[in-house]
Amino acid sequence: MSDLTPEDIAAIRKEDGGLRALLRAQIDIGKARRQAPTVPAPRRPTGRPPGAWPAGAAPVERTPSRHTAADWTKALDDYREWLRTADHPEFMDEGQICGCTGCTPPTPKEDQ
C-alpha cells in the first residue's frame, strides 16, 4: 500500500465502500500468497488399537543371569586382589581410605 498517493486515497473514499473493499482485497491477496500447510500422509491401518501389542505377541521377558551370586562374589574378590597388587594410589598412603565397593575389603560376617 505504500505506492498509493493521497489523491488515490481521496478517490477511493469518494466511491461507495471503496476503502473497505480495497482493504478486504489486500487481506485476500495476503491470504492467497500464503502456502497451505502440507498434510502428512495418513498412517496405514494396522488393524489394532494404537500402542497395543499385535495379536499373539508379548514383550520380551528378561533372560535370567547365567552367573550365580557366588560367581559375582568370586569376581569381586579377584578384582580386589588385583587392585592390591596393582599400582593403586589409595593403597600407597596408609591414611587414605578409598570408599569404593571394589577397594573396600568385605567385613567377615558373624555367624547368626
PDB file of C-alpha atoms in Angstrom:
ATOM      1  CA  MET A   1       0.000   0.000   0.000  1.00  0.00           C
ATOM      2  CA  SER A   2       2.978   2.317   0.093  1.00  0.00           C
ATOM      3  CA  ASP A   3       2.554   3.101  -3.595  1.00  0.00           C
ATOM      4  CA  LEU A   4      -0.801   4.886  -3.009  1.00  0.00           C
ATOM      5  CA  THR A   5      -0.807   8.658  -3.096  1.00  0.00           C
ATOM      6  CA  PRO A   6      -3.136  10.942  -1.129  1.00  0.00           C
ATOM      7  CA  GLU A   7      -5.048  11.602  -4.348  1.00  0.00           C
ATOM      8  CA  ASP A   8      -5.624   7.868  -4.815  1.00  0.00           C
ATOM      9  CA  ILE A   9      -6.981   7.549  -1.278  1.00  0.00           C
ATOM     10  CA  ALA A  10      -9.278  10.555  -1.791  1.00  0.00           C
ATOM     11  CA  ALA A  11     -10.646   8.953  -4.981  1.00  0.00           C
ATOM     12  CA  ILE A  12     -11.204   5.632  -3.196  1.00  0.00           C
ATOM     13  CA  ARG A  13     -13.099   7.377  -0.362  1.00  0.00           C
ATOM     14  CA  LYS A  14     -15.452   9.020  -2.869  1.00  0.00           C
ATOM     15  CA  GLU A  15     -16.539   5.597  -4.123  1.00  0.00           C
ATOM     16  CA  ASP A  16     -19.247   3.839  -2.125  1.00  0.00           C
ATOM     17  CA  GLY A  17     -17.421   1.360   0.180  1.00  0.00           C
ATOM     18  CA  GLY A  18     -14.224   1.713  -1.826  1.00  0.00           C
ATOM     19  CA  LEU A  19     -11.778   1.883   1.069  1.00  0.00           C
ATOM     20  CA  ARG A  20     -13.343  -1.118   2.770  1.00  0.00           C
ATOM     21  CA  ALA A  21     -13.249  -3.089  -0.487  1.00  0.00           C
ATOM     22  CA  LEU A  22      -9.596  -2.158  -1.008  1.00  0.00           C
ATOM     23  CA  LEU A  23      -8.599  -3.285   2.477  1.00  0.00           C
ATOM     24  CA  ARG A  24     -10.531  -6.549   2.140  1.00  0.00           C
ATOM     25  CA  ALA A  25      -8.847  -7.153  -1.219  1.00  0.00           C
ATOM     26  CA  GLN A  26      -5.449  -6.601   0.407  1.00  0.00           C
ATOM     27  CA  ILE A  27      -6.287  -9.206   3.074  1.00  0.00           C
ATOM     28  CA  ASP A  28      -7.409 -11.690   0.411  1.00  0.00           C
ATOM     29  CA  ILE A  29      -4.214 -11.130  -1.583  1.00  0.00           C
ATOM     30  CA  GLY A  30      -2.128 -11.759   1.540  1.00  0.00           C
ATOM     31  CA  LYS A  31      -4.045 -14.946   2.302  1.00  0.00           C
ATOM     32  CA  ALA A  32      -3.558 -16.176  -1.261  1.00  0.00           C
ATOM     33  CA  ARG A  33       0.208 -15.651  -1.014  1.00  0.00           C
ATOM     34  CA  ARG A  34       0.485 -17.976   1.949  1.00  0.00           C
ATOM     35  CA  GLN A  35       1.063 -21.573   1.129  1.00  0.00           C
ATOM     36  CA  ALA A  36      -1.301 -24.129   2.525  1.00  0.00           C
ATOM     37  CA  PRO A  37       0.424 -26.363   5.103  1.00  0.00           C
ATOM     38  CA  THR A  38       1.338 -29.756   3.791  1.00  0.00           C
ATOM     39  CA  VAL A  39      -0.730 -32.509   5.302  1.00  0.00           C
ATOM     40  CA  PRO A  40       1.262 -35.644   6.101  1.00  0.00           C
ATOM     41  CA  ALA A  41       0.009 -38.862   4.589  1.00  0.00           C
ATOM     42  CA  PRO A  42      -2.188 -40.802   6.987  1.00  0.00           C
ATOM     43  CA  ARG A  43      -0.690 -43.894   8.581  1.00  0.00           C
ATOM     44  CA  ARG A  44      -1.742 -47.158   7.112  1.00  0.00           C
ATOM     45  CA  PRO A  45      -4.225 -49.008   9.277  1.00  0.00           C
ATOM     46  CA  THR A  46      -2.703 -51.790  11.365  1.00  0.00           C
ATOM     47  CA  GLY A  47      -5.934 -53.395  12.459  1.00  0.00           C
ATOM     48  CA  ARG A  48      -5.157 -52.939  16.144  1.00  0.00           C
ATOM     49  CA  PRO A  49      -5.529 -50.106  18.648  1.00  0.00           C
ATOM     50  CA  PRO A  50      -2.629 -47.625  18.771  1.00  0.00           C
ATOM     51  CA  GLY A  51       0.042 -48.663  21.263  1.00  0.00           C
ATOM     52  CA  ALA A  52      -1.216 -52.211  21.725  1.00  0.00           C
ATOM     53  CA  TRP A  53       0.818 -55.333  21.100  1.00  0.00           C
ATOM     54  CA  PRO A  54      -0.129 -57.208  17.915  1.00  0.00           C
ATOM     55  CA  ALA A  55      -2.284 -60.266  18.439  1.00  0.00           C
ATOM     56  CA  GLY A  56      -0.249 -63.222  19.679  1.00  0.00           C
ATOM     57  CA  ALA A  57       2.755 -61.070  20.676  1.00  0.00           C
ATOM     58  CA  ALA A  58       4.086 -60.125  24.096  1.00  0.00           C
ATOM     59  CA  PRO A  59       7.011 -58.130  25.461  1.00  0.00           C
ATOM     60  CA  VAL A  60      10.333 -59.909  25.609  1.00  0.00           C
ATOM     61  CA  GLU A  61      10.941 -61.407  29.031  1.00  0.00           C
ATOM     62  CA  ARG A  62      14.196 -60.744  30.862  1.00  0.00           C
ATOM     63  CA  THR A  63      16.639 -63.547  30.461  1.00  0.00           C
ATOM     64  CA  PRO A  64      17.917 -64.872  33.763  1.00  0.00           C
ATOM     65  CA  SER A  65      21.564 -64.268  34.590  1.00  0.00           C
ATOM     66  CA  ARG A  66      23.896 -67.134  33.792  1.00  0.00           C
ATOM     67  CA  HIS A  67      26.039 -66.216  36.780  1.00  0.00           C
ATOM     68  CA  THR A  68      25.237 -67.129  40.354  1.00  0.00           C
ATOM     69  CA  ALA A  69      25.791 -64.936  43.394  1.00  0.00           C
ATOM     70  CA  ALA A  70      28.909 -66.983  44.201  1.00  0.00           C
ATOM     71  CA  ASP A  71      30.313 -66.180  40.745  1.00  0.00           C
ATOM     72  CA  TRP A  72      29.814 -62.456  41.352  1.00  0.00           C
ATOM     73  CA  THR A  73      31.421 -62.647  44.776  1.00  0.00           C
ATOM     74  CA  LYS A  74      34.433 -64.511  43.355  1.00  0.00           C
ATOM     75  CA  ALA A  75      34.810 -61.958  40.558  1.00  0.00           C
ATOM     76  CA  LEU A  76      34.698 -59.086  43.075  1.00  0.00           C
ATOM     77  CA  ASP A  77      37.278 -60.795  45.299  1.00  0.00           C
ATOM     78  CA  ASP A  78      39.550 -61.295  42.274  1.00  0.00           C
ATOM     79  CA  TYR A  79      39.140 -57.621  41.371  1.00  0.00           C
ATOM     80  CA  ARG A  80      40.005 -56.523  44.905  1.00  0.00           C
ATOM     81  CA  GLU A  81      43.116 -58.726  44.838  1.00  0.00           C
ATOM     82  CA  TRP A  82      44.135 -57.226  41.504  1.00  0.00           C
ATOM     83  CA  LEU A  83      43.733 -53.732  42.957  1.00  0.00           C
ATOM     84  CA  ARG A  84      46.038 -54.622  45.847  1.00  0.00           C
ATOM     85  CA  THR A  85      48.738 -55.935  43.518  1.00  0.00           C
ATOM     86  CA  ALA A  86      48.450 -53.081  41.008  1.00  0.00           C
ATOM     87  CA  ASP A  87      49.725 -49.511  41.372  1.00  0.00           C
ATOM     88  CA  HIS A  88      46.680 -48.194  43.207  1.00  0.00           C
ATOM     89  CA  PRO A  89      47.329 -44.755  44.789  1.00  0.00           C
ATOM     90  CA  GLU A  90      44.803 -45.271  47.572  1.00  0.00           C
ATOM     91  CA  PHE A  91      46.879 -48.154  48.942  1.00  0.00           C
ATOM     92  CA  MET A  92      50.194 -46.235  48.761  1.00  0.00           C
ATOM     93  CA  ASP A  93      49.142 -43.827  51.527  1.00  0.00           C
ATOM     94  CA  GLU A  94      48.104 -45.711  54.633  1.00  0.00           C
ATOM     95  CA  GLY A  95      45.981 -42.791  55.872  1.00  0.00           C
ATOM     96  CA  GLN A  96      43.970 -42.616  52.655  1.00  0.00           C
ATOM     97  CA  ILE A  97      40.931 -44.855  52.513  1.00  0.00           C
ATOM     98  CA  CYS A  98      39.116 -45.413  49.259  1.00  0.00           C
ATOM     99  CA  GLY A  99      35.393 -45.769  49.833  1.00  0.00           C
ATOM    100  CA  CYS A 100      34.514 -47.589  46.634  1.00  0.00           C
ATOM    101  CA  THR A 101      32.996 -51.051  46.846  1.00  0.00           C
ATOM    102  CA  GLY A 102      35.817 -52.616  44.859  1.00  0.00           C
ATOM    103  CA  CYS A 103      38.605 -51.333  47.127  1.00  0.00           C
ATOM    104  CA  THR A 104      36.848 -51.915  50.417  1.00  0.00           C
ATOM    105  CA  PRO A 105      37.510 -55.426  51.638  1.00  0.00           C
ATOM    106  CA  PRO A 106      34.436 -57.254  52.813  1.00  0.00           C
ATOM    107  CA  THR A 107      33.926 -57.461  56.554  1.00  0.00           C
ATOM    108  CA  PRO A 108      33.609 -61.000  57.841  1.00  0.00           C
ATOM    109  CA  LYS A 109      30.033 -61.792  58.722  1.00  0.00           C
ATOM    110  CA  GLU A 110      29.405 -63.178  62.146  1.00  0.00           C
ATOM    111  CA  ASP A 111      27.537 -66.458  62.431  1.00  0.00           C
ATOM    112  CA  GLN A 112      23.913 -65.874  63.203  1.00  0.00           C
TER     113      GLN A 112
END
